[in-house]
PDB file of C-alpha atoms in Angstrom:
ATOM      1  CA  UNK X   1     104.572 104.812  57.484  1.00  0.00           C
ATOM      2  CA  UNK X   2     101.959 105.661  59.516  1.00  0.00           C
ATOM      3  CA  UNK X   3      98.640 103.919  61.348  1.00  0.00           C
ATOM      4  CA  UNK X   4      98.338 101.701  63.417  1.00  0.00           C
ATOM      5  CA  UNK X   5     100.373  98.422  63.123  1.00  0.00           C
ATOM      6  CA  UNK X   6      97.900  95.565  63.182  1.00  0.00           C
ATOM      7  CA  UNK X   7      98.749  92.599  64.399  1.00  0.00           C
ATOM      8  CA  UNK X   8      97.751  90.221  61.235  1.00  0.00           C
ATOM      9  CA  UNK X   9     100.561  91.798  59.633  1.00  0.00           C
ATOM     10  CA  UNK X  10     102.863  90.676  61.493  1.00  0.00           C
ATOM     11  CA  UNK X  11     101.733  87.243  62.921  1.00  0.00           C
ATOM     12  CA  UNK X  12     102.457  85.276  60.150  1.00  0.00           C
ATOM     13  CA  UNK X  13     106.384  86.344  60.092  1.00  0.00           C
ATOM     14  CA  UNK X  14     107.011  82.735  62.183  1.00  0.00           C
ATOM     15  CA  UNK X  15     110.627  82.983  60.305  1.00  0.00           C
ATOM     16  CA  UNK X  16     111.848  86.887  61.080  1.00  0.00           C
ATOM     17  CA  UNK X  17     114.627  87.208  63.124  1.00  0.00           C
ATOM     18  CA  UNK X  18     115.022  90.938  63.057  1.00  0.00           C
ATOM     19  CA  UNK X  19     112.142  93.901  62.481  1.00  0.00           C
ATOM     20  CA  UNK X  20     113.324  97.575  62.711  1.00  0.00           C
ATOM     21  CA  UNK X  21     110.397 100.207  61.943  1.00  0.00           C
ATOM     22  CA  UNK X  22     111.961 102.569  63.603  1.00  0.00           C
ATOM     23  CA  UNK X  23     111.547 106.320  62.747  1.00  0.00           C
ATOM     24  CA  UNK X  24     107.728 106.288  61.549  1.00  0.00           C
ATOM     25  CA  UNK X  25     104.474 107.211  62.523  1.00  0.00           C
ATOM     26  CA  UNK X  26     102.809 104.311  64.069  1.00  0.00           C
ATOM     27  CA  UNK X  27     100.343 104.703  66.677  1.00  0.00           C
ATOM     28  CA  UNK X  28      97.938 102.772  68.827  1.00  0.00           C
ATOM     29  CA  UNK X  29      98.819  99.424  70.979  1.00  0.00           C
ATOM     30  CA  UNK X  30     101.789  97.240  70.055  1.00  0.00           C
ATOM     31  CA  UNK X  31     100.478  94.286  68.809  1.00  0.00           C
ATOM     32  CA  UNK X  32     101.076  90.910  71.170  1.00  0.00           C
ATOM     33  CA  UNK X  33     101.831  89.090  67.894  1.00  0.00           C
ATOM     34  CA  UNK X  34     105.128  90.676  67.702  1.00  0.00           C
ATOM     35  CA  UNK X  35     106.195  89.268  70.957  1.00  0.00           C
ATOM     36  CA  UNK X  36     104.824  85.900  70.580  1.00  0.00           C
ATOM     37  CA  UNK X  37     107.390  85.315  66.985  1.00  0.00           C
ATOM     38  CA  UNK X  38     109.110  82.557  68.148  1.00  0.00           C
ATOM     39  CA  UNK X  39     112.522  83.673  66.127  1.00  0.00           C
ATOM     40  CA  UNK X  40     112.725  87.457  66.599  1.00  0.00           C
ATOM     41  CA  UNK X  41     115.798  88.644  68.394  1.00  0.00           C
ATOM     42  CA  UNK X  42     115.780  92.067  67.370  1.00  0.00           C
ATOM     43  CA  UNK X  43     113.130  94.467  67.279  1.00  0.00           C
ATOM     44  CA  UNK X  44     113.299  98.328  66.917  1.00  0.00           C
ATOM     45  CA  UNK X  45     110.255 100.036  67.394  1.00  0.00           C
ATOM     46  CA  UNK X  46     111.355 103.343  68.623  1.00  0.00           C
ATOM     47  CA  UNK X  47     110.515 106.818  67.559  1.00  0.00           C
ATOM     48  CA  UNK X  48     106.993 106.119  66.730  1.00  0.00           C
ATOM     49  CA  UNK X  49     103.694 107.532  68.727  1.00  0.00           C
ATOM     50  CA  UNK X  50     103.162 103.870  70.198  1.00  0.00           C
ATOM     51  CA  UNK X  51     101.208 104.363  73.549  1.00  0.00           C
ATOM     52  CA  UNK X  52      99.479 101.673  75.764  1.00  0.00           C
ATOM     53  CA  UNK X  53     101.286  99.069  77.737  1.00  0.00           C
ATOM     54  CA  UNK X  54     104.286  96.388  76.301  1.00  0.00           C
ATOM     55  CA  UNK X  55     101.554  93.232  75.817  1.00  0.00           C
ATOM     56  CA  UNK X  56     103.573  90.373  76.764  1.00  0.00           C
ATOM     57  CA  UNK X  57     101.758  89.411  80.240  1.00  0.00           C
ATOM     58  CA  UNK X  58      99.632  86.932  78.326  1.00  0.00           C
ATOM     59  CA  UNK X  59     103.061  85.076  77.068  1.00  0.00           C
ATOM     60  CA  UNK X  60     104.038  82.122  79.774  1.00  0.00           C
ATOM     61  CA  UNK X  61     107.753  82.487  79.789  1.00  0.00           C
ATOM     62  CA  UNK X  62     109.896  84.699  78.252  1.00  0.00           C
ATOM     63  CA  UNK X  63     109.650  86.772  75.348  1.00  0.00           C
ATOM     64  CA  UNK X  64     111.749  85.935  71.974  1.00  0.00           C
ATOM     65  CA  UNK X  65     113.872  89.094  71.633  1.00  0.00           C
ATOM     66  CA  UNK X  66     117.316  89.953  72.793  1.00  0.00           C
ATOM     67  CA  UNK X  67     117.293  93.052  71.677  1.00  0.00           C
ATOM     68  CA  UNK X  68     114.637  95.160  72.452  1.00  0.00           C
ATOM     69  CA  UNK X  69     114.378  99.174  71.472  1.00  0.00           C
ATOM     70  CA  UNK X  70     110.674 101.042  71.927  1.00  0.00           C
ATOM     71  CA  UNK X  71     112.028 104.110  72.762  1.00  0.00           C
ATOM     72  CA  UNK X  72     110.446 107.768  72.754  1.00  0.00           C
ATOM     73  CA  UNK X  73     107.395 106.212  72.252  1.00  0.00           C
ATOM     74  CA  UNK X  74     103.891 106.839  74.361  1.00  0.00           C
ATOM     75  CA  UNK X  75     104.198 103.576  76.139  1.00  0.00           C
ATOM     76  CA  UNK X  76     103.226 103.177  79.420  1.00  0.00           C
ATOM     77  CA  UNK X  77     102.442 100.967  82.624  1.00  0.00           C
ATOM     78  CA  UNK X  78     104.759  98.221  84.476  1.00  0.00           C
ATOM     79  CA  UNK X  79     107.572  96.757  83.219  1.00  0.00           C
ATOM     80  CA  UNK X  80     107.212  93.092  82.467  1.00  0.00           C
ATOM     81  CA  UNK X  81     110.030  91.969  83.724  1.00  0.00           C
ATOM     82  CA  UNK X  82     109.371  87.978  83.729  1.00  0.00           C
ATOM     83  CA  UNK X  83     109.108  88.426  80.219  1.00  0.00           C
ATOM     84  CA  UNK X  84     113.186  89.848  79.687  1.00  0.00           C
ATOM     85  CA  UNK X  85     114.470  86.611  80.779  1.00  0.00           C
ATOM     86  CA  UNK X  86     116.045  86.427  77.405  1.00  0.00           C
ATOM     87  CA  UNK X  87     117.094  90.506  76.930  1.00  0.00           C
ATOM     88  CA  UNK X  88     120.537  91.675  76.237  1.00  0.00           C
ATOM     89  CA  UNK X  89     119.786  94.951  75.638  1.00  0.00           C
ATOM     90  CA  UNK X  90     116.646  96.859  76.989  1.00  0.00           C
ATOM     91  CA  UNK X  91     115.801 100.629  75.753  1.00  0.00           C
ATOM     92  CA  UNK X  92     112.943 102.606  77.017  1.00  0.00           C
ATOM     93  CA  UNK X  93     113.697 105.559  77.007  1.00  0.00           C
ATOM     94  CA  UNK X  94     111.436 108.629  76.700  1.00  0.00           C
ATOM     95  CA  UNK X  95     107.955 106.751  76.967  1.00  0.00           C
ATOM     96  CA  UNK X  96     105.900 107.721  79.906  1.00  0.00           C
ATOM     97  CA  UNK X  97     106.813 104.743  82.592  1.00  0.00           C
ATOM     98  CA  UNK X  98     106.456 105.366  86.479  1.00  0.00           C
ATOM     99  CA  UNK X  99     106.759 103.931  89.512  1.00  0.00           C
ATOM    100  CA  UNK X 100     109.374 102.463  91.345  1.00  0.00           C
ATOM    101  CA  UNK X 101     112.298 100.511  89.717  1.00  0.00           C
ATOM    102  CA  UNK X 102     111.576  96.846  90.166  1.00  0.00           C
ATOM    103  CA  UNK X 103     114.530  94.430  92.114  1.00  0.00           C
ATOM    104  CA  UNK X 104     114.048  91.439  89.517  1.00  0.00           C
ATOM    105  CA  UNK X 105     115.255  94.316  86.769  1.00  0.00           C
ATOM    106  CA  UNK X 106     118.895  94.010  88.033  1.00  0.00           C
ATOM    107  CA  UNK X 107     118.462  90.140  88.216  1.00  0.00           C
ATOM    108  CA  UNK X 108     118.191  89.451  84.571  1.00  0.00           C
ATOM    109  CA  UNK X 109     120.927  87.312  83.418  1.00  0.00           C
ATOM    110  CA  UNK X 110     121.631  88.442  80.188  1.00  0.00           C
ATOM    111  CA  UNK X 111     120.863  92.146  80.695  1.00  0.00           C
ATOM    112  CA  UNK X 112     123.873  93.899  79.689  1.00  0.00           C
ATOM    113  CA  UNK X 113     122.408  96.787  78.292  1.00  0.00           C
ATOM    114  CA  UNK X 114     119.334  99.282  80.375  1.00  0.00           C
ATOM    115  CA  UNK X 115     118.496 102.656  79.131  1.00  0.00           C
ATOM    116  CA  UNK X 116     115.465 104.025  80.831  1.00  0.00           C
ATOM    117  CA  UNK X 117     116.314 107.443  80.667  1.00  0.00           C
ATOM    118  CA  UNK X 118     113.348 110.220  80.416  1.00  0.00           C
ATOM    119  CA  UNK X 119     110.521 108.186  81.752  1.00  0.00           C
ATOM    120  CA  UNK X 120     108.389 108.800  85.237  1.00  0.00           C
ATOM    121  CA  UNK X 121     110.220 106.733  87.540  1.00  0.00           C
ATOM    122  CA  UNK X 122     110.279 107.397  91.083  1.00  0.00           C
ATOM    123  CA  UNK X 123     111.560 106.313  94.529  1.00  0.00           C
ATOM    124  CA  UNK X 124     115.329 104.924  95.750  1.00  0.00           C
ATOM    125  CA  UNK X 125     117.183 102.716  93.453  1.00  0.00           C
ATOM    126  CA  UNK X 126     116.318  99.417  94.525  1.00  0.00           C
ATOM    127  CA  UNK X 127     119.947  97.646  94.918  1.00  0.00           C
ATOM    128  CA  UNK X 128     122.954  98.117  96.600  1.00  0.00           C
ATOM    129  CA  UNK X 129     125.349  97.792  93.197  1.00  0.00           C
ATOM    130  CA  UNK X 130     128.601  97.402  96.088  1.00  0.00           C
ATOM    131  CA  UNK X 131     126.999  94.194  96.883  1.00  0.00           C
ATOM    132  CA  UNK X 132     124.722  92.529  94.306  1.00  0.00           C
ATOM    133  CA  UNK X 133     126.766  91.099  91.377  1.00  0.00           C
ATOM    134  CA  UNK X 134     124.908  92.944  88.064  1.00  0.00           C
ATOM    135  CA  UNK X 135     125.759  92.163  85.000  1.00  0.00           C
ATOM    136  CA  UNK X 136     125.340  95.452  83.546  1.00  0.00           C
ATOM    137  CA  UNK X 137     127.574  97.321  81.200  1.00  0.00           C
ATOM    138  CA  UNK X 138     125.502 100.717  80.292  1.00  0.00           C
ATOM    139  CA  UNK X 139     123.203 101.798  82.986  1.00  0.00           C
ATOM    140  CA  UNK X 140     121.218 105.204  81.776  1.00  0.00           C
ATOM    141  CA  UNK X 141     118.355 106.244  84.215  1.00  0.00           C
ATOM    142  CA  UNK X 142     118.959 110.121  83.299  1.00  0.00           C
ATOM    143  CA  UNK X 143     115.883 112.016  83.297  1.00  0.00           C
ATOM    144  CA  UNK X 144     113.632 110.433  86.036  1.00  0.00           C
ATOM    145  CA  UNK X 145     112.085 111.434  89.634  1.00  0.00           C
ATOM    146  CA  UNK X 146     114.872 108.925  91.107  1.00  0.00           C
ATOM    147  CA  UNK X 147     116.070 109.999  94.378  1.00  0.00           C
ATOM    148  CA  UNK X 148     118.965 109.047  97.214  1.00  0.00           C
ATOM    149  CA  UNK X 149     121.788 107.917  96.605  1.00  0.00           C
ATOM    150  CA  UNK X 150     124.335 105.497  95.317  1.00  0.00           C
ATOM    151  CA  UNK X 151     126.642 103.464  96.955  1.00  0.00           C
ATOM    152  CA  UNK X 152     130.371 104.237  95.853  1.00  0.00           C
ATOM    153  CA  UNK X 153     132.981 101.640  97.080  1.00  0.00           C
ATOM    154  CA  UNK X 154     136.182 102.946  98.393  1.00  0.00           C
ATOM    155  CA  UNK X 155     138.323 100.298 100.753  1.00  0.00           C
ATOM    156  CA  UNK X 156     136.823  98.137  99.731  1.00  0.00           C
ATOM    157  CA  UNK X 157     133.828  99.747 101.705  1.00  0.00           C
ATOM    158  CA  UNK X 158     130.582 100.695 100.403  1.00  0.00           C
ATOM    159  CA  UNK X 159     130.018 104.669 100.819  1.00  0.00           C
ATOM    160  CA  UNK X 160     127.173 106.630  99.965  1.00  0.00           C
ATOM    161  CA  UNK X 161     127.717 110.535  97.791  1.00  0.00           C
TER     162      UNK X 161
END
């Protein structure tokens, strides 16, 4: 499929619980719609020629979907992080994001899963993993303008490689 995916097709889908379009040829914005479907917990978007920004800062809490893949896409601009409250599994990989890593990224309570490899992200890592309790499982920031280092515990001492 290709186009552009407009948002009356999808508003409508108040009942969906999981969309995968993965693997086509959409382009353009993502439409807010599909963030605002009050059942969706899974949505795969990735490998398409999406570009733009992830339209959830209109939303007032968090977004619907636990499972959230719009990688090696175009996308683009600041992570929303208010709006992962509810994300289990985050992939972003290979869409044009920069800047620095936010803090409140590592504080999401469900987040078990982060890929954010090939992107534009720059700067230190933000946390001290030796002593912030994360509840992370997969980390993958491969790929990025990250720099410094991280902390290794040995002793039960936090050391830096």
């Amino acid at each position: 499929m290709n186009g552009s995916l407009q948002a009356a097709a999808v508003e409508n889908l108040r009942n969906l619980r999981q969309l995968n379009m993965s693997g086509n040829r959409f382009n353009g914005d993502l439409p807010a719609s599909l963030f605002a479907l009050p059942q969706l917990k899974i949505l795969d978007l990735s490998v398409n020629n999406f570009c733009g920004h992830i339209p959830v800062s209109s939303s007032p809490g968090p977004i619907s979907p636990e499972v959230l893949d719009l990688s090696f896409n175009r996308l683009n601009g600041t992570l929303p992080v208010r709006a992962f409250k509810n994300i289990r599994s985050l992939n972003l990989g290979g869409n044009q994001f920069s800047g620095s890593l936010p803090v409140s990224l590592f504080a999401l309570p469900h987040l078990k899963f982060l890929y954010l490899s090939y992107n534009n992200f720059e700067g230190h890592f933000p946390i001290n993993l030796s002593s912030v309790p994360v509840p992370l499982e997969a980390l993958h920031l491969e790929y990025n303008k990250l720099s410094g280092s991280l902390p290794t515990e040995q002793d039960g001492h936090p050391h830096y490689n």
